[in-house]
């Protein structure tokens, strides 16, 4: 702004000097005219041709005309410079604001990077802890399965004695034990049913998992309990015992034949032992689908032991003359349905 003011001041000074010189020149011309008329000439003056004076006058007039244009062009140029300077100042301010905003975003980005790295480290630590916990859980699960299989196997062997069965059933945890057997077998069968390749089931008992040993041992304990008259009567007099029988029937219907053949044999042996008891026989005969289930197992099972124990249960169910007729009717209906198919 100060530079523009200085330029305008210089132009004004030049214009004043031009006007002053022009006035002096006009005075000199007037004096020359007077001297030319008087016939005397001052030695300090010189004679100039009229054509030169006209030329100077034309140039002076031309300068008068050109000076406003020059001034106007200069002012326009100065105004353009002022506008450019204002735009430059605005651009500089905008650049400063943008730079500050960039710095803020940069700081925010660096903060987020640091926070992300911190979260990543925390996730790595959590993943490490999770892996360690999963490993510990697996070890504990294997230990519990191994210990459960060992304890259940020992209990299975102990339950072969009549006196041991009475001691077992006289305890305060019998109902919890029966509920545990029911839930464990159902969970095991559900897990076996969801396997995609049942052909991979081990045929050698030594290749069975600890979980399978545990399940078979629990089933063997209940089978031995049902083998005694006291145990059969206890199971059929207890609601948990009846629920266990219901669970056995459900497991026999849903368990895969290849993977759970040994389990089915133990369950069928238990049901046959229960059918020896009058209460047990009536309870089994009250099950509407038991004949169809046993018939299906005789027809579809690949294990001879399964078919044999299924036939024994059918024979036991038909031994009661009061219920034999109704069961035979059910068997006839099933036979007719199979023939129609």
CSV table of C-alpha atoms in Angstrom, one decimal:
chain,number,residue,atom,x,y,z
A,1,UNK,CA,0.0,0.0,0.0
A,2,UNK,CA,2.9,2.4,0.8
A,3,UNK,CA,4.5,1.6,-2.6
A,4,UNK,CA,1.4,2.5,-4.5
A,5,UNK,CA,1.1,5.8,-2.7
A,6,UNK,CA,4.7,6.6,-3.5
A,7,UNK,CA,4.1,5.9,-7.2
A,8,UNK,CA,1.1,8.2,-7.3
A,9,UNK,CA,3.1,10.9,-5.6
A,10,UNK,CA,5.9,10.6,-8.2
A,11,UNK,CA,3.4,10.8,-11.1
A,12,UNK,CA,1.9,14.0,-9.6
A,13,UNK,CA,5.4,15.6,-9.3
A,14,UNK,CA,6.2,14.7,-12.9
A,15,UNK,CA,2.9,16.2,-14.0
A,16,UNK,CA,3.7,19.4,-12.1
A,17,UNK,CA,7.1,19.7,-13.6
A,18,UNK,CA,5.7,19.2,-17.1
A,19,UNK,CA,3.1,22.0,-16.5
A,20,UNK,CA,5.8,24.3,-15.1
A,21,UNK,CA,8.0,23.7,-18.2
A,22,UNK,CA,5.1,24.2,-20.5
A,23,UNK,CA,4.3,27.5,-18.8
A,24,UNK,CA,7.9,28.7,-19.0
A,25,UNK,CA,8.0,27.7,-22.7
A,26,UNK,CA,4.8,29.7,-23.4
A,27,UNK,CA,6.3,32.7,-21.6
A,28,UNK,CA,9.5,32.4,-23.7
A,29,UNK,CA,7.5,32.2,-26.9
A,30,UNK,CA,5.5,35.3,-25.9
A,31,UNK,CA,8.7,37.2,-25.2
A,32,UNK,CA,10.2,36.1,-28.5
A,33,UNK,CA,7.1,37.3,-30.3
A,34,UNK,CA,7.4,40.7,-28.6
A,35,UNK,CA,11.1,40.9,-29.3
A,36,UNK,CA,10.5,40.0,-32.9
A,37,UNK,CA,8.0,42.8,-33.3
A,38,UNK,CA,10.3,45.3,-31.5
A,39,UNK,CA,13.3,44.4,-33.7
A,40,UNK,CA,15.6,43.8,-30.7
A,41,UNK,CA,16.7,40.4,-29.4
A,42,UNK,CA,18.2,39.7,-26.0
A,43,UNK,CA,21.5,37.9,-26.3
A,44,UNK,CA,20.3,35.3,-23.8
A,45,UNK,CA,17.6,34.2,-26.2
A,46,UNK,CA,18.0,32.2,-29.3
A,47,UNK,CA,15.9,32.2,-32.4
A,48,UNK,CA,13.8,29.1,-33.0
A,49,UNK,CA,11.9,28.2,-36.1
A,50,UNK,CA,8.2,28.4,-36.0
A,51,UNK,CA,7.9,24.8,-37.2
A,52,UNK,CA,10.0,23.7,-34.3
A,53,UNK,CA,7.8,25.6,-31.9
A,54,UNK,CA,4.7,24.0,-33.5
A,55,UNK,CA,6.3,20.7,-33.2
A,56,UNK,CA,7.0,21.3,-29.5
A,57,UNK,CA,3.5,22.5,-29.0
A,58,UNK,CA,2.1,19.3,-30.7
A,59,UNK,CA,4.3,17.2,-28.6
A,60,UNK,CA,3.2,19.1,-25.5
A,61,UNK,CA,-0.4,18.6,-26.4
A,62,UNK,CA,0.2,15.0,-27.1
A,63,UNK,CA,1.9,14.7,-23.7
A,64,UNK,CA,-1.2,16.3,-22.1
A,65,UNK,CA,-3.4,13.8,-23.7
A,66,UNK,CA,-1.1,10.8,-22.9
A,67,UNK,CA,-0.5,11.7,-19.3
A,68,UNK,CA,-4.1,10.9,-18.1
A,69,UNK,CA,-4.0,7.6,-20.0
A,70,UNK,CA,-0.7,6.8,-18.4
A,71,UNK,CA,-2.0,7.8,-15.0
A,72,UNK,CA,-5.2,5.8,-15.6
A,73,UNK,CA,-3.2,2.7,-16.7
A,74,UNK,CA,-0.9,3.1,-13.7
A,75,UNK,CA,-3.8,3.5,-11.4
A,76,UNK,CA,-5.5,0.4,-12.9
A,77,UNK,CA,-2.3,-1.5,-12.6
A,78,UNK,CA,-1.9,-0.4,-9.0
A,79,UNK,CA,-5.5,-1.4,-8.3
A,80,UNK,CA,-4.8,-4.8,-9.9
A,81,UNK,CA,-1.7,-5.1,-7.8
A,82,UNK,CA,-3.8,-4.2,-4.7
A,83,UNK,CA,-6.4,-6.8,-5.6
A,84,UNK,CA,-3.7,-9.3,-6.2
A,85,UNK,CA,-2.0,-8.5,-2.9
A,86,UNK,CA,-5.4,-8.9,-1.1
A,87,UNK,CA,-6.0,-12.2,-2.9
A,88,UNK,CA,-2.4,-13.3,-1.9
A,89,UNK,CA,-3.0,-12.3,1.7
A,90,UNK,CA,-6.3,-14.3,1.7
A,91,UNK,CA,-4.5,-17.2,0.1
A,92,UNK,CA,-1.8,-17.0,2.7
A,93,UNK,CA,-4.3,-16.9,5.5
A,94,UNK,CA,-6.2,-19.8,4.0
A,95,UNK,CA,-2.9,-21.7,3.6
A,96,UNK,CA,-2.1,-21.0,7.3
A,97,UNK,CA,-5.5,-22.3,8.3
A,98,UNK,CA,-5.1,-25.3,6.1
A,99,UNK,CA,-1.6,-26.0,7.5
A,100,UNK,CA,-3.0,-25.8,11.0
A,101,UNK,CA,-5.8,-28.1,10.1
A,102,UNK,CA,-3.4,-30.5,8.5
A,103,UNK,CA,-1.3,-30.4,11.7
A,104,UNK,CA,-4.3,-31.2,13.7
A,105,UNK,CA,-5.3,-34.1,11.5
A,106,UNK,CA,-1.7,-35.3,11.5
A,107,UNK,CA,-1.7,-35.2,15.3
A,108,UNK,CA,-5.0,-37.0,15.4
A,109,UNK,CA,-3.7,-39.5,12.9
A,110,UNK,CA,-0.6,-40.1,15.0
A,111,UNK,CA,-2.7,-40.4,18.1
A,112,UNK,CA,-5.0,-43.0,16.4
A,113,UNK,CA,-1.9,-44.9,15.2
A,114,UNK,CA,-0.6,-45.0,18.7
A,115,UNK,CA,-4.0,-46.1,20.0
A,116,UNK,CA,-4.2,-48.7,17.3
A,117,UNK,CA,-0.8,-50.1,18.2
A,118,UNK,CA,-1.8,-50.1,21.9
A,119,UNK,CA,-5.0,-52.0,21.1
A,120,UNK,CA,-3.0,-54.4,18.9
A,121,UNK,CA,-0.6,-55.1,21.7
A,122,UNK,CA,-3.6,-55.6,24.1
A,123,UNK,CA,-5.2,-57.9,21.5
A,124,UNK,CA,-2.0,-59.9,21.2
A,125,UNK,CA,-1.8,-60.2,25.0
A,126,UNK,CA,-5.4,-61.2,25.2
A,127,UNK,CA,-4.9,-63.7,22.4
A,128,UNK,CA,-1.9,-65.1,24.2
A,129,UNK,CA,-3.9,-65.3,27.4
A,130,UNK,CA,-6.8,-66.9,25.5
A,131,UNK,CA,-4.6,-69.5,23.9
A,132,UNK,CA,-3.0,-70.2,27.3
A,133,UNK,CA,-6.5,-70.4,28.9
A,134,UNK,CA,-7.7,-72.7,26.1
A,135,UNK,CA,-4.7,-74.9,26.5
A,136,UNK,CA,-5.2,-75.1,30.2
A,137,UNK,CA,-8.9,-75.7,29.7
A,138,UNK,CA,-8.1,-78.5,27.2
A,139,UNK,CA,-5.7,-80.0,29.7
A,140,UNK,CA,-8.2,-79.7,32.5
A,141,UNK,CA,-10.9,-81.2,30.3
A,142,UNK,CA,-8.6,-84.1,29.3
A,143,UNK,CA,-7.7,-84.6,33.0
A,144,UNK,CA,-11.3,-84.5,34.1
A,145,UNK,CA,-12.3,-86.9,31.3
A,146,UNK,CA,-9.5,-89.2,32.2
A,147,UNK,CA,-10.3,-89.0,35.9
A,148,UNK,CA,-14.0,-89.4,35.3
A,149,UNK,CA,-13.4,-92.4,33.0
A,150,UNK,CA,-11.1,-94.0,35.7
A,151,UNK,CA,-13.6,-93.4,38.5
A,152,UNK,CA,-16.6,-94.5,36.5
A,153,UNK,CA,-14.7,-97.6,35.4
A,154,UNK,CA,-13.8,-98.4,39.0
A,155,UNK,CA,-17.5,-97.8,40.0
A,156,UNK,CA,-18.6,-100.0,37.2
A,157,UNK,CA,-16.5,-102.8,38.6
A,158,UNK,CA,-17.6,-102.2,42.1
A,159,UNK,CA,-21.3,-102.2,41.1
A,160,UNK,CA,-21.0,-105.8,40.1
A,161,UNK,CA,-21.5,-106.7,43.7
A,162,UNK,CA,-25.0,-106.8,45.2
A,163,UNK,CA,-23.9,-105.2,48.5
A,164,UNK,CA,-22.1,-102.4,46.7
A,165,UNK,CA,-25.3,-101.5,44.8
A,166,UNK,CA,-27.2,-101.1,48.0
A,167,UNK,CA,-24.5,-98.9,49.4
A,168,UNK,CA,-24.5,-96.8,46.2
A,169,UNK,CA,-28.2,-96.3,46.2
A,170,UNK,CA,-28.4,-95.5,49.9
A,171,UNK,CA,-26.4,-92.3,49.4
A,172,UNK,CA,-27.7,-88.8,49.2
A,173,UNK,CA,-26.4,-88.1,45.7
A,174,UNK,CA,-28.2,-90.9,43.8
A,175,UNK,CA,-30.7,-88.6,42.1
A,176,UNK,CA,-27.9,-86.2,41.0
A,177,UNK,CA,-26.0,-89.2,39.7
A,178,UNK,CA,-29.0,-90.4,37.6
A,179,UNK,CA,-29.5,-86.9,36.3
A,180,UNK,CA,-25.8,-86.7,35.4
A,181,UNK,CA,-26.0,-90.0,33.6
A,182,UNK,CA,-29.0,-88.8,31.6
A,183,UNK,CA,-27.6,-85.5,30.6
A,184,UNK,CA,-24.1,-86.9,29.8
A,185,UNK,CA,-25.5,-89.6,27.5
A,186,UNK,CA,-27.8,-87.2,25.7
A,187,UNK,CA,-24.9,-84.8,25.1
A,188,UNK,CA,-22.6,-87.6,23.9
A,189,UNK,CA,-25.1,-88.9,21.5
A,190,UNK,CA,-25.8,-85.4,20.1
A,191,UNK,CA,-22.1,-84.9,19.5
A,192,UNK,CA,-21.8,-88.3,17.8
A,193,UNK,CA,-24.8,-87.6,15.6
A,194,UNK,CA,-23.3,-84.3,14.3
A,195,UNK,CA,-20.1,-86.0,13.1
A,196,UNK,CA,-19.7,-85.8,9.3
A,197,UNK,CA,-17.9,-89.1,8.9
A,198,UNK,CA,-19.2,-91.8,11.2
A,199,UNK,CA,-17.0,-94.4,9.3
A,200,UNK,CA,-14.0,-93.1,11.2
A,201,UNK,CA,-15.3,-94.4,14.5
A,202,UNK,CA,-12.7,-96.7,16.2
A,203,UNK,CA,-13.6,-100.4,16.3
A,204,UNK,CA,-10.9,-101.3,18.8
A,205,UNK,CA,-11.8,-100.6,22.5
A,206,UNK,CA,-8.3,-99.4,23.1
A,207,UNK,CA,-8.7,-96.6,20.5
A,208,UNK,CA,-11.8,-95.2,22.2
A,209,UNK,CA,-11.5,-91.7,23.8
A,210,UNK,CA,-11.7,-91.1,27.5
A,211,UNK,CA,-15.1,-89.5,27.0
A,212,UNK,CA,-16.4,-92.7,25.4
A,213,UNK,CA,-14.9,-94.8,28.2
A,214,UNK,CA,-16.6,-92.4,30.7
A,215,UNK,CA,-20.0,-92.8,29.0
A,216,UNK,CA,-19.8,-96.5,28.7
A,217,UNK,CA,-18.7,-96.8,32.3
A,218,UNK,CA,-21.7,-94.7,33.5
A,219,UNK,CA,-24.0,-96.8,31.4
A,220,UNK,CA,-22.4,-100.0,32.8
A,221,UNK,CA,-23.0,-98.8,36.4
A,222,UNK,CA,-26.7,-98.2,35.7
A,223,UNK,CA,-26.9,-101.6,33.9
A,224,UNK,CA,-25.4,-103.3,37.0
A,225,UNK,CA,-27.8,-101.4,39.2
A,226,UNK,CA,-30.7,-102.7,37.1
A,227,UNK,CA,-29.3,-106.2,37.3
A,228,UNK,CA,-30.2,-106.4,41.0
A,229,UNK,CA,-33.8,-106.6,42.3
A,230,UNK,CA,-33.1,-103.8,44.8
A,231,UNK,CA,-31.7,-101.6,42.0
A,232,UNK,CA,-34.6,-102.3,39.6
A,233,UNK,CA,-37.2,-101.5,42.2
A,234,UNK,CA,-35.3,-98.3,43.1
A,235,UNK,CA,-35.1,-97.1,39.6
A,236,UNK,CA,-38.8,-97.6,38.9
A,237,UNK,CA,-39.8,-96.0,42.2
A,238,UNK,CA,-37.8,-92.9,41.6
A,239,UNK,CA,-38.8,-90.1,39.1
A,240,UNK,CA,-35.1,-89.6,38.1
A,241,UNK,CA,-34.9,-93.3,37.3
A,242,UNK,CA,-38.0,-93.1,35.1
A,243,UNK,CA,-36.6,-90.1,33.3
A,244,UNK,CA,-33.4,-92.0,32.7
A,245,UNK,CA,-35.4,-94.8,31.1
A,246,UNK,CA,-37.1,-92.2,28.8
A,247,UNK,CA,-33.6,-90.8,28.0
A,248,UNK,CA,-32.4,-94.4,27.1
A,249,UNK,CA,-35.3,-94.9,24.7
A,250,UNK,CA,-34.6,-91.5,23.0
A,251,UNK,CA,-30.9,-92.4,22.8
A,252,UNK,CA,-31.6,-95.7,21.2
A,253,UNK,CA,-33.7,-94.0,18.5
A,254,UNK,CA,-31.2,-91.2,17.8
A,255,UNK,CA,-27.7,-92.7,18.4
A,256,UNK,CA,-25.7,-93.7,15.3
A,257,UNK,CA,-25.4,-97.4,15.0
A,258,UNK,CA,-21.7,-97.5,14.0
A,259,UNK,CA,-20.3,-95.2,16.7
A,260,UNK,CA,-22.7,-96.0,19.6
A,261,UNK,CA,-23.2,-99.8,19.1
A,262,UNK,CA,-21.5,-100.6,22.4
A,263,UNK,CA,-23.5,-98.0,24.2
A,264,UNK,CA,-26.7,-99.4,22.7
A,265,UNK,CA,-25.9,-102.8,23.9
A,266,UNK,CA,-25.5,-101.6,27.5
A,267,UNK,CA,-28.7,-99.6,27.3
A,268,UNK,CA,-30.6,-102.6,25.9
A,269,UNK,CA,-29.2,-104.8,28.7
A,270,UNK,CA,-30.4,-102.2,31.2
A,271,UNK,CA,-33.9,-102.0,29.7
A,272,UNK,CA,-34.1,-105.8,29.7
A,273,UNK,CA,-33.1,-105.9,33.4
A,274,UNK,CA,-35.8,-103.3,34.2
A,275,UNK,CA,-38.4,-105.4,32.3
A,276,UNK,CA,-37.8,-108.2,34.8
A,277,UNK,CA,-39.4,-105.9,37.5
A,278,UNK,CA,-43.2,-105.7,37.4
A,279,UNK,CA,-43.1,-101.9,37.7
A,280,UNK,CA,-40.5,-101.7,35.1
A,281,UNK,CA,-42.3,-104.0,32.7
A,282,UNK,CA,-45.5,-101.9,33.0
A,283,UNK,CA,-43.6,-98.7,32.6
A,284,UNK,CA,-41.9,-100.0,29.4
A,285,UNK,CA,-45.2,-101.4,28.1
A,286,UNK,CA,-46.7,-97.9,28.6
A,287,UNK,CA,-44.3,-96.4,26.1
A,288,UNK,CA,-46.2,-96.2,22.8
A,289,UNK,CA,-43.3,-96.6,20.4
A,290,UNK,CA,-41.2,-99.2,22.2
A,291,UNK,CA,-42.3,-102.1,20.0
A,292,UNK,CA,-41.6,-100.1,16.8
A,293,UNK,CA,-38.3,-99.0,18.2
A,294,UNK,CA,-37.2,-102.5,19.0
A,295,UNK,CA,-38.4,-103.8,15.7
A,296,UNK,CA,-36.5,-101.1,13.8
A,297,UNK,CA,-33.3,-102.0,15.7
A,298,UNK,CA,-33.7,-105.7,14.9
A,299,UNK,CA,-34.2,-104.9,11.3
A,300,UNK,CA,-31.6,-102.1,10.8
A,301,UNK,CA,-28.8,-102.7,13.3
A,302,UNK,CA,-25.5,-104.2,12.0
A,303,UNK,CA,-24.4,-105.6,15.3
A,304,UNK,CA,-25.7,-109.0,16.2
A,305,UNK,CA,-25.6,-108.1,20.0
A,306,UNK,CA,-27.9,-105.2,19.4
A,307,UNK,CA,-30.5,-107.3,17.5
A,308,UNK,CA,-30.2,-110.0,20.1
A,309,UNK,CA,-30.9,-107.7,23.0
A,310,UNK,CA,-33.7,-106.0,21.1
A,311,UNK,CA,-35.4,-109.4,20.6
A,312,UNK,CA,-35.0,-110.2,24.3
A,313,UNK,CA,-36.8,-107.0,25.2
A,314,UNK,CA,-39.6,-107.8,22.8
A,315,UNK,CA,-39.9,-111.2,24.3
A,316,UNK,CA,-40.0,-109.8,27.8
A,317,UNK,CA,-42.7,-107.3,26.8
A,318,UNK,CA,-44.8,-110.0,25.3
A,319,UNK,CA,-44.5,-112.3,28.4
A,320,UNK,CA,-47.3,-110.5,30.2
A,321,UNK,CA,-50.6,-111.9,28.9
A,322,UNK,CA,-52.6,-108.8,29.8
A,323,UNK,CA,-50.5,-106.6,27.5
A,324,UNK,CA,-49.4,-109.1,24.9
A,325,UNK,CA,-52.6,-108.7,22.8
A,326,UNK,CA,-52.3,-104.9,22.6
A,327,UNK,CA,-48.6,-105.2,21.8
A,328,UNK,CA,-49.2,-107.8,19.2
A,329,UNK,CA,-51.8,-105.4,17.6
A,330,UNK,CA,-49.2,-102.7,17.5
A,331,UNK,CA,-46.7,-105.1,16.0
A,332,UNK,CA,-49.3,-106.2,13.4
A,333,UNK,CA,-50.0,-102.6,12.5
A,334,UNK,CA,-46.3,-102.0,12.1
A,335,UNK,CA,-45.9,-105.1,9.9
A,336,UNK,CA,-48.8,-104.0,7.7
A,337,UNK,CA,-47.2,-100.6,7.3
A,338,UNK,CA,-43.9,-102.1,6.3
A,339,UNK,CA,-45.6,-104.4,3.8
A,340,UNK,CA,-47.5,-101.4,2.3
A,341,UNK,CA,-44.2,-99.6,1.9
